[in-house]
Tab-separated table of C-alpha atoms in Angstrom:
chain	number	residue	atom	x	y	z
A	1	MET	CA	79.713	64.561	123.289
A	2	ARG	CA	80.364	68.298	123.280
A	3	GLY	CA	77.059	68.831	125.056
A	4	ILE	CA	78.051	66.436	127.828
A	5	LEU	CA	81.438	68.142	128.204
A	6	GLY	CA	79.701	71.502	128.386
A	7	VAL	CA	77.389	70.313	131.145
A	8	LEU	CA	80.323	68.834	133.072
A	9	LEU	CA	82.355	72.031	132.747
A	10	LEU	CA	79.386	74.092	133.915
A	11	SER	CA	78.925	71.821	136.928
A	12	PHE	CA	82.635	72.166	137.756
A	13	VAL	CA	82.416	75.961	137.626
A	14	SER	CA	79.214	75.939	139.679
A	15	SER	CA	80.766	73.704	142.307
A	16	LEU	CA	83.841	75.949	142.307
A	17	ASP	CA	81.694	79.033	142.946
A	18	ALA	CA	79.803	77.230	145.689
A	19	PHE	CA	82.987	76.302	147.503
A	20	SER	CA	84.946	79.500	146.912
A	21	ILE	CA	82.308	81.830	148.373
A	22	VAL	CA	81.887	79.820	151.584
A	23	ASP	CA	83.640	81.537	154.457
A	24	PRO	CA	85.179	78.851	156.709
A	25	CYS	CA	84.051	80.873	159.728
A	26	ALA	CA	80.448	81.183	158.546
A	27	GLY	CA	80.020	77.452	158.013
A	28	LEU	CA	81.641	76.141	161.195
A	29	LYS	CA	79.924	73.231	162.930
A	30	GLU	CA	81.125	71.765	166.202
A	31	VAL	CA	81.709	68.010	166.270
A	32	LEU	CA	80.365	66.644	169.539
A	33	GLU	CA	81.503	63.016	169.182
A	34	VAL	CA	85.222	63.776	169.127
A	35	SER	CA	86.313	60.198	169.757
A	36	SER	CA	84.682	59.080	166.507
A	37	ILE	CA	87.089	61.103	164.337
A	38	LEU	CA	90.326	60.642	166.271
A	39	LYS	CA	92.561	57.834	165.072
A	40	LYS	CA	94.198	55.490	167.539
A	41	LYS	CA	97.371	57.502	167.024
A	42	GLU	CA	95.724	60.563	168.637
A	43	ARG	CA	94.680	58.703	171.781
A	44	ASN	CA	96.907	60.903	173.934
A	45	VAL	CA	94.709	63.876	173.039
A	46	ASP	CA	91.571	61.785	173.455
A	47	GLU	CA	92.549	60.669	176.968
A	48	LEU	CA	93.324	64.223	178.089
A	49	LEU	CA	89.964	65.337	176.749
A	50	PHE	CA	87.945	62.706	178.573
A	51	ARG	CA	89.839	63.277	181.810
A	52	GLY	CA	88.571	66.830	181.634
A	53	GLU	CA	92.065	68.323	181.366
A	54	LEU	CA	91.352	70.096	178.094
A	55	SER	CA	88.640	72.434	176.894
A	56	LEU	CA	89.277	70.998	173.429
A	57	LYS	CA	86.695	71.541	170.720
A	58	VAL	CA	86.582	70.133	167.197
A	59	TYR	CA	84.943	71.824	164.209
A	60	GLN	CA	84.270	71.111	160.557
A	61	SER	CA	83.454	73.544	157.745
A	62	GLU	CA	82.825	73.276	153.991
A	63	GLY	CA	84.760	76.474	153.416
A	64	LEU	CA	87.728	75.093	155.317
A	65	VAL	CA	87.654	71.927	153.189
A	66	PHE	CA	88.088	74.046	150.057
A	67	GLU	CA	90.901	76.154	151.554
A	68	TRP	CA	92.778	73.115	152.852
A	69	MET	CA	92.338	71.230	149.581
A	70	TRP	CA	93.808	74.236	147.774
A	71	PHE	CA	96.841	74.136	150.064
A	72	ARG	CA	97.209	70.399	149.546
A	73	SER	CA	97.393	70.999	145.774
A	74	VAL	CA	100.384	73.356	146.077
A	75	GLN	CA	103.793	72.001	145.058
A	76	VAL	CA	106.485	71.819	147.745
A	77	MET	CA	109.758	73.602	147.074
A	78	GLY	CA	112.528	71.158	146.237
A	79	LEU	CA	110.272	68.131	145.655
A	80	ASP	CA	110.061	68.402	141.866
A	81	SER	CA	106.336	68.308	141.085
A	82	ASN	CA	105.242	66.684	144.363
A	83	THR	CA	102.580	68.531	146.339
A	84	VAL	CA	101.661	69.019	149.980
A	85	GLU	CA	99.150	66.201	149.534
A	86	ASP	CA	101.906	63.867	148.329
A	87	VAL	CA	103.838	64.575	151.527
A	88	LEU	CA	100.756	63.998	153.701
A	89	THR	CA	100.113	60.712	151.890
A	90	MET	CA	103.705	59.581	152.445
A	91	LEU	CA	103.413	60.349	156.171
A	92	ASP	CA	100.147	58.431	156.410
A	93	LEU	CA	101.482	55.386	154.541
A	94	ALA	CA	104.522	55.410	156.839
A	95	GLY	CA	102.147	54.874	159.764
A	96	CYS	CA	102.802	58.322	161.211
A	97	SER	CA	99.960	60.492	162.387
A	98	PHE	CA	100.883	63.983	161.205
A	99	ILE	CA	99.041	66.863	162.860
A	100	PRO	CA	99.654	70.315	161.314
A	101	TRP	CA	99.649	73.160	163.830
A	102	GLY	CA	99.700	76.933	163.845
A	103	ASP	CA	100.025	79.230	160.843
A	104	SER	CA	98.797	76.868	158.136
A	105	VAL	CA	95.615	76.306	160.160
A	106	TRP	CA	94.534	79.808	161.128
A	107	LYS	CA	95.613	81.195	157.749
A	108	SER	CA	93.362	78.627	156.053
A	109	ILE	CA	90.508	79.640	158.345
A	110	ARG	CA	91.102	83.290	157.426
A	111	ARG	CA	91.529	82.421	153.704
A	112	LEU	CA	95.040	83.881	153.657
A	113	ARG	CA	96.513	81.037	151.592
A	114	PRO	CA	99.399	79.655	153.692
A	115	SER	CA	102.770	78.981	152.092
A	116	SER	CA	104.323	76.902	154.878
A	117	MET	CA	103.355	74.022	157.133
A	118	GLU	CA	104.774	72.433	160.238
A	119	GLY	CA	103.390	69.804	162.537
A	120	GLU	CA	104.051	66.801	164.734
A	121	VAL	CA	104.250	63.039	164.319
A	122	HIS	CA	104.225	60.308	166.938
A	123	CYS	CA	106.804	58.119	165.156
A	124	GLN	CA	110.604	58.313	165.203
A	125	LEU	CA	112.127	60.869	162.856
A	126	TYR	CA	114.969	58.493	161.935
A	127	GLN	CA	112.365	56.012	160.704
A	128	LEU	CA	110.490	58.738	158.870
A	129	GLU	CA	113.652	60.020	157.181
A	130	SER	CA	114.119	56.601	155.555
A	131	GLU	CA	110.543	56.533	154.262
A	132	CYS	CA	110.887	60.095	153.022
A	133	GLY	CA	114.173	59.356	151.244
A	134	ARG	CA	112.727	56.350	149.442
A	135	ARG	CA	109.736	58.392	148.281
A	136	PHE	CA	111.233	61.779	147.403
A	137	GLY	CA	114.988	61.190	147.225
A	138	TRP	CA	117.565	61.353	149.997
A	139	ASN	CA	118.638	64.910	149.280
A	140	ALA	CA	115.045	66.085	149.832
A	141	CYS	CA	114.805	64.781	153.407
A	142	THR	CA	117.019	66.370	156.044
A	143	LEU	CA	117.222	65.797	159.790
A	144	VAL	CA	118.013	69.224	161.216
A	145	PRO	CA	120.117	69.016	164.411
A	146	SER	CA	119.439	70.983	167.576
A	147	LEU	CA	121.792	71.615	170.480
A	148	ASN	CA	118.817	72.074	172.812
A	149	SER	CA	117.107	68.765	172.083
A	150	SER	CA	117.912	65.696	174.185
A	151	SER	CA	117.783	63.555	171.038
A	152	GLY	CA	120.019	65.965	169.157
A	153	ILE	CA	117.318	66.360	166.492
A	154	SER	CA	115.044	69.345	166.101
A	155	TYR	CA	112.911	68.418	163.087
A	156	LEU	CA	112.774	66.644	159.725
A	157	GLN	CA	112.682	68.974	156.731
A	158	ILE	CA	110.925	67.610	153.656
A	159	GLY	CA	111.907	69.612	150.579
A	160	ARG	CA	114.824	71.875	149.656
A	161	HIS	CA	115.134	75.644	149.831
A	162	GLU	CA	118.094	75.718	147.468
A	163	ASP	CA	116.058	74.916	144.365
A	164	GLU	CA	115.357	77.861	142.095
A	165	VAL	CA	111.698	78.866	141.912
A	166	GLU	CA	110.207	80.465	138.828
A	167	ALA	CA	109.136	84.067	139.430
A	168	GLY	CA	105.469	84.246	140.371
A	169	ALA	CA	105.158	80.502	140.981
A	170	ILE	CA	103.011	79.387	143.903
A	171	VAL	CA	104.995	76.918	145.996
A	172	ALA	CA	105.027	75.853	149.637
A	173	ASP	CA	108.156	76.096	151.728
A	174	PRO	CA	109.786	72.799	152.735
A	175	ILE	CA	107.607	71.111	155.361
A	176	ARG	CA	108.886	70.796	158.917
A	177	VAL	CA	107.989	67.670	160.885
A	178	TYR	CA	108.594	67.651	164.644
A	179	PRO	CA	108.433	64.793	167.161
A	180	ARG	CA	105.237	64.726	169.216
A	181	ASP	CA	105.197	66.982	172.302
A	182	THR	CA	108.321	68.908	171.278
A	183	MET	CA	106.673	71.601	169.175
A	184	TRP	CA	103.625	72.100	171.380
A	185	LYS	CA	102.708	70.638	174.733
A	186	ILE	CA	99.157	69.967	175.892
A	187	PRO	CA	98.436	71.918	177.987
A	188	SER	CA	101.019	74.517	176.982
A	189	ASP	CA	103.987	75.139	179.280
A	190	ARG	CA	104.737	78.542	177.727
A	191	LEU	CA	102.801	81.627	176.721
A	192	MET	CA	100.927	80.883	173.517
A	193	PHE	CA	98.309	82.781	171.566
A	194	THR	CA	95.084	80.852	171.110
A	195	VAL	CA	95.230	81.038	167.304
A	196	ASP	CA	98.552	79.183	167.468
A	197	SER	CA	96.934	76.317	169.389
A	198	LEU	CA	94.844	75.206	166.415
A	199	ALA	CA	95.541	71.943	164.597
A	200	ILE	CA	94.161	70.144	161.556
A	201	ILE	CA	92.995	66.544	161.544
A	202	ASP	CA	93.191	65.329	157.954
A	203	ASN	CA	92.630	61.621	157.400
A	204	LEU	CA	92.990	62.129	153.617
A	205	ASP	CA	89.412	60.975	153.085
A	206	GLY	CA	87.999	64.377	152.134
A	207	LYS	CA	86.958	65.266	155.672
A	208	ILE	CA	88.869	68.056	157.387
A	209	TYR	CA	88.555	68.903	161.083
A	210	VAL	CA	89.957	71.743	163.176
A	211	MET	CA	91.157	70.759	166.636
A	212	ASP	CA	90.919	73.751	168.985
A	213	VAL	CA	93.008	72.894	172.039
A	214	SER	CA	92.287	76.115	173.952
A	215	GLY	CA	88.562	76.006	173.258
A	216	ARG	CA	88.520	79.558	171.894
A	217	GLY	CA	91.180	79.572	169.169
A	218	VAL	CA	88.709	79.182	166.287
A	219	TYR	CA	86.580	82.021	167.639
A	220	ASP	CA	89.643	84.240	168.014
A	221	ALA	CA	90.870	83.405	164.499
A	222	CYS	CA	87.496	84.286	162.978
A	223	GLU	CA	87.088	87.452	165.069
A	224	ARG	CA	90.789	88.370	164.666
A	225	ASN	CA	91.328	88.457	168.407
A	226	LEU	CA	94.721	88.143	170.074
A	227	TYR	CA	94.402	86.286	173.342
A	228	ALA	CA	96.867	84.377	175.497
A	229	ASP	CA	96.809	82.904	178.986
A	230	THR	CA	99.086	85.444	180.664
A	231	SER	CA	99.407	83.317	183.794
A	232	VAL	CA	101.827	81.148	181.773
A	233	GLU	CA	105.265	82.721	181.340
A	234	ALA	CA	106.980	83.183	177.996
A	235	ASP	CA	109.824	80.811	177.206
A	236	SER	CA	111.741	83.341	175.098
A	237	PRO	CA	111.365	86.918	173.783
A	238	ASP	CA	110.171	85.417	170.486
A	239	ASP	CA	107.002	84.222	172.245
A	240	LEU	CA	106.202	87.866	173.042
A	241	LEU	CA	107.414	89.355	169.755
A	242	ARG	CA	105.004	86.957	168.064
A	243	TYR	CA	102.367	89.485	169.183
A	244	PHE	CA	103.528	92.012	166.565
A	245	GLU	CA	103.788	89.363	163.864
A	246	LEU	CA	100.127	88.459	164.418
A	247	ARG	CA	99.153	92.133	164.645
A	248	SER	CA	100.538	92.512	161.119
A	249	PHE	CA	97.772	90.121	159.996
A	250	ASP	CA	95.106	92.437	161.417
A	251	PHE	CA	94.682	90.637	164.739
A	252	ARG	CA	93.673	92.895	167.643
A	253	PRO	CA	94.444	92.441	171.366
A	254	ALA	CA	91.449	91.007	173.192
A	255	ASP	CA	92.189	93.053	176.324
A	256	GLU	CA	94.455	95.813	177.628
A	257	GLU	CA	96.192	93.463	180.060
A	258	LEU	CA	97.896	91.599	177.219
A	259	ARG	CA	99.351	94.789	175.739
A	260	GLY	CA	100.671	95.838	179.140
A	261	ILE	CA	102.362	92.490	179.753
A	262	ILE	CA	103.971	92.475	176.297
A	263	GLU	CA	105.479	95.912	176.880
A	264	SER	CA	106.595	95.397	180.488
A	265	GLU	CA	108.204	92.014	179.805
A	266	LEU	CA	110.056	93.118	176.672
A	267	ARG	CA	111.049	96.458	178.161
A	268	ASN	CA	112.365	95.604	181.622
A	269	GLY	CA	111.062	92.169	182.554
A	270	SER	CA	112.594	88.706	182.439
A	271	MET	CA	112.316	88.737	178.614
A	272	ALA	CA	113.798	92.221	178.119
A	273	ILE	CA	115.304	92.839	174.685
A	274	ASP	CA	117.851	95.289	173.323
A	275	GLY	CA	118.358	96.816	169.898
A	276	VAL	CA	120.429	93.879	168.652
A	277	ASP	CA	117.679	91.387	169.563
A	278	LEU	CA	114.995	93.495	167.935
A	279	ARG	CA	116.929	94.091	164.715
A	280	GLU	CA	117.673	90.405	164.228
A	281	TRP	CA	114.048	89.399	164.852
A	282	TYR	CA	112.690	92.169	162.641
A	283	CYS	CA	114.993	91.281	159.741
A	284	GLU	CA	114.668	87.491	159.851
A	285	ASN	CA	110.985	87.061	160.743
A	286	GLY	CA	109.401	84.975	157.999
A	287	ASP	CA	106.172	86.980	157.787
A	288	LEU	CA	107.863	90.393	157.842
A	289	LEU	CA	111.165	90.940	156.007
A	290	ASN	CA	112.184	87.265	155.815
A	291	GLY	CA	115.736	88.517	155.403
A	292	ILE	CA	119.231	87.675	156.588
A	293	SER	CA	120.683	89.705	159.443
A	294	ASP	CA	124.363	90.305	160.019
A	295	GLU	CA	125.516	92.365	162.972
A	296	VAL	CA	128.066	94.979	161.938
A	297	GLY	CA	128.382	96.585	165.359
A	298	ALA	CA	126.462	97.406	168.502
A	299	GLU	CA	124.595	100.209	166.730
A	300	ARG	CA	124.259	98.903	163.178
A	301	GLU	CA	123.096	95.792	161.368
A	302	LEU	CA	122.826	94.714	157.765
A	303	CYS	CA	119.680	93.038	156.495
A	304	TRP	CA	119.879	91.265	153.144
A	305	THR	CA	116.415	91.096	151.598
A	306	GLU	CA	114.729	89.784	148.508
A	307	ASN	CA	112.178	91.920	146.660
A	308	LEU	CA	109.112	92.452	148.819
A	309	ASN	CA	105.606	92.199	147.424
A	310	SER	CA	102.841	94.642	148.350
A	311	ASN	CA	101.313	92.316	150.961
A	312	MET	CA	104.607	92.050	152.845
A	313	LYS	CA	105.051	95.825	152.798
A	314	LYS	CA	101.550	96.250	154.236
A	315	ARG	CA	102.334	93.774	157.026
A	316	ILE	CA	105.586	95.567	157.875
A	317	ALA	CA	103.707	98.866	158.112
A	318	ALA	CA	101.002	97.252	160.281
A	319	ALA	CA	103.581	95.688	162.623
A	320	GLU	CA	105.376	99.006	163.103
A	321	GLU	CA	102.077	100.794	163.714
A	322	ALA	CA	101.240	98.217	166.408
A	323	MET	CA	104.644	98.787	168.017
A	324	LYS	CA	104.000	102.542	168.175
A	325	ILE	CA	100.447	102.321	169.521
A	326	ASP	CA	100.499	99.205	171.717
A	327	THR	CA	103.977	99.582	173.246
A	328	PRO	CA	104.824	103.314	173.038
A	329	TYR	CA	107.630	103.335	175.640
A	330	LEU	CA	109.292	100.274	174.134
A	331	TRP	CA	108.968	101.841	170.695
A	332	LYS	CA	110.669	105.087	171.686
A	333	GLU	CA	113.430	103.501	173.776
A	334	ILE	CA	114.367	100.433	171.720
A	335	MET	CA	112.287	99.654	168.661
A	336	GLU	CA	112.403	102.904	166.690
A	337	PRO	CA	116.176	103.460	167.122
A	338	ALA	CA	116.877	99.802	166.309
A	339	ILE	CA	114.756	99.689	163.158
A	340	SER	CA	116.051	103.032	161.869
A	341	SER	CA	119.646	101.780	162.217
A	342	ILE	CA	119.107	98.757	159.961
A	343	GLN	CA	120.825	98.967	156.580
A	344	TYR	CA	118.969	97.068	153.872
A	345	VAL	CA	120.759	95.289	151.035
A	346	PRO	CA	118.423	94.137	148.227
A	347	LEU	CA	119.480	90.938	146.447
A	348	THR	CA	118.260	89.117	143.376
A	349	PRO	CA	116.231	85.938	144.084
A	350	GLU	CA	119.207	83.773	143.057
A	351	GLU	CA	121.653	85.631	145.319
A	352	PHE	CA	119.218	85.638	148.219
A	353	SER	CA	118.483	81.910	147.961
A	354	TYR	CA	122.188	81.059	147.873
A	355	LYS	CA	123.028	83.346	150.771
A	356	LYS	CA	120.171	82.164	152.971
A	357	TYR	CA	120.079	78.460	152.199
A	358	GLY	CA	123.358	77.571	150.500
A	359	GLU	CA	126.959	77.321	151.626
A	360	THR	CA	127.025	80.902	152.917
A	361	LYS	CA	124.439	80.022	155.562
A	362	ARG	CA	126.952	77.876	157.424
A	363	GLN	CA	129.588	80.577	156.973
A	364	ARG	CA	127.273	83.194	158.495
A	365	ILE	CA	126.575	80.992	161.520
A	366	LEU	CA	130.296	80.514	162.111
A	367	MET	CA	130.938	84.241	161.729
A	368	LYS	CA	128.243	85.065	164.277
A	369	GLU	CA	129.737	82.621	166.749
A	370	GLU	CA	133.218	84.068	166.223
A	371	LYS	CA	131.945	87.539	167.089
A	372	LYS	CA	130.934	86.305	170.539
A	373	VAL	CA	134.409	86.290	172.076
A	374	ALA	CA	135.216	84.731	175.421
A	375	ASP	CA	134.855	87.889	177.513
A	376	GLY	CA	131.450	88.690	176.018
A	377	ARG	CA	132.573	91.528	173.728
A	378	VAL	CA	131.347	91.809	170.149
A	379	ILE	CA	133.964	92.408	167.458
A	380	GLU	CA	132.865	95.271	165.226
A	381	SER	CA	133.441	95.286	161.496
A	382	GLU	CA	136.718	96.873	160.394
A	383	THR	CA	135.073	98.813	157.594
A	384	GLU	CA	132.344	101.377	157.934
A	385	GLU	CA	131.168	101.178	154.342
A	386	SER	CA	129.654	97.800	153.487
A	387	THR	CA	128.780	96.407	150.111
A	388	SER	CA	126.718	93.354	149.223
A	389	GLU	CA	128.147	90.454	147.255
A	390	ASN	CA	126.644	91.840	144.050
A	391	GLY	CA	128.171	95.280	144.588
A	392	VAL	CA	124.962	96.908	145.875
A	393	LYS	CA	125.416	99.347	148.727
A	394	PRO	CA	123.137	98.969	151.752
A	395	VAL	CA	120.319	101.467	152.140
A	396	GLN	CA	119.762	103.138	155.496
A	397	GLY	CA	116.233	103.906	156.621
A	398	PRO	CA	112.660	102.744	155.997
A	399	LEU	CA	112.433	99.786	153.665
A	400	LEU	CA	108.870	100.712	152.754
A	401	ASP	CA	110.165	103.628	150.673
A	402	TYR	CA	111.415	101.183	148.045
A	403	ASP	CA	109.303	100.978	144.898
A	404	ILE	CA	109.202	97.208	144.654
A	405	GLU	CA	106.564	95.551	142.503
A	406	SER	CA	104.623	92.582	143.765
A	407	SER	CA	106.077	89.243	142.719
A	408	ILE	CA	102.918	87.239	143.378
A	409	ALA	CA	101.119	86.032	140.280
A	410	PRO	CA	97.344	85.441	140.362
A	411	PHE	CA	96.243	81.898	141.084
A	412	SER	CA	95.395	79.952	137.921
A	413	PRO	CA	91.682	79.104	137.416
A	414	PHE	CA	92.848	75.756	136.049
A	415	ASN	CA	94.052	74.838	139.542
A	416	TYR	CA	90.602	75.672	140.902
A	417	ILE	CA	89.032	73.231	138.466
A	418	LEU	CA	91.505	70.521	139.509
A	419	ILE	CA	90.665	71.131	143.165
A	420	SER	CA	86.944	70.981	142.419
A	421	LEU	CA	87.423	67.680	140.587
A	422	SER	CA	89.320	66.343	143.587
A	423	LEU	CA	86.583	67.463	145.953
A	424	ILE	CA	83.833	65.899	143.853
A	425	TYR	CA	85.798	62.653	143.643
A	426	ARG	CA	86.300	62.480	147.411
A	427	LEU	CA	82.844	63.544	148.576
């Protein structure tokens, strides 16, 4: 019996090694019969493809299967012990075709281990909220309103941020589910980087496919290229500032034209930004500081932050370096003064979670709205010296000077064995 167990364990480890060393980019194979893998629910994509309106390509890769299966095994914050796979299964059983887009896709291709996922469904979110509530509990499924949406709904959030997470635990952020054609449009009606136009087709049968809407997104993800169709205008400054977020992940501009457009548009074009815009984006961006901004005056802003791990500090440094090199005029005129005027307030994980996701979140939104008085003026804070809720004074200057230890624990080998078992079972 022990001999059999030993052989099985050895085979598990061998299969683990075989999967873990496969680079998703090295093993990519294009799927030529696209219609054979698309469900009926994706017919809208299929029809566009066969009318010749898309340069869509579909790929499969053994390495990508392993990376995506790892992500599916991660528990979702606020869903007790339920995983990403449990959420995908619920969506499938509800008759909704969920297509993940963006970060979770290209990060899996680059083996960067995503911690968040968002995507689209073709079904009604009201219907999906009911299914979600029955499966995970009503307090775990939230329809988030939007003033800009005609339906009044922006997305369905599955999971809860408010739950405390054990230090070092690997969890996925609550999953965001958008109605079809609200998150992305095909073809895009706003400036979009090709790596953001990648989607995953996961029928939960062990086969994973990458849908490349632009036709070059997979290539750009593997080669770390930043490319966008600059003939399409940006919808907001965030579309352009996304450039620096991706640069922090070691993407490089594919051509000089893109850098020039980013700088001219953000500096004095239709998407021009000021110091207030830049500070808020810089503080609250999820892949940079992931903090909470609070404007104290025209020239100063507080940024409440949780402890940063070494990877985040490297990305912040890379983003700032890209700002200096790629957009030197914008850096000198707006970015450098804005960033240097941010005052950082470090919080404990418990304080940060409560401030960002608890009752104080609604209070902060109301306070920001109150500052925008009728005649357009901004009311400055009455006090010059600010103190955080835990009595910590804000720190002026570069956040990277802080000696903050990484809070990421190494991934457990036991999870690798579980993933390998799952792969063997499904193949």
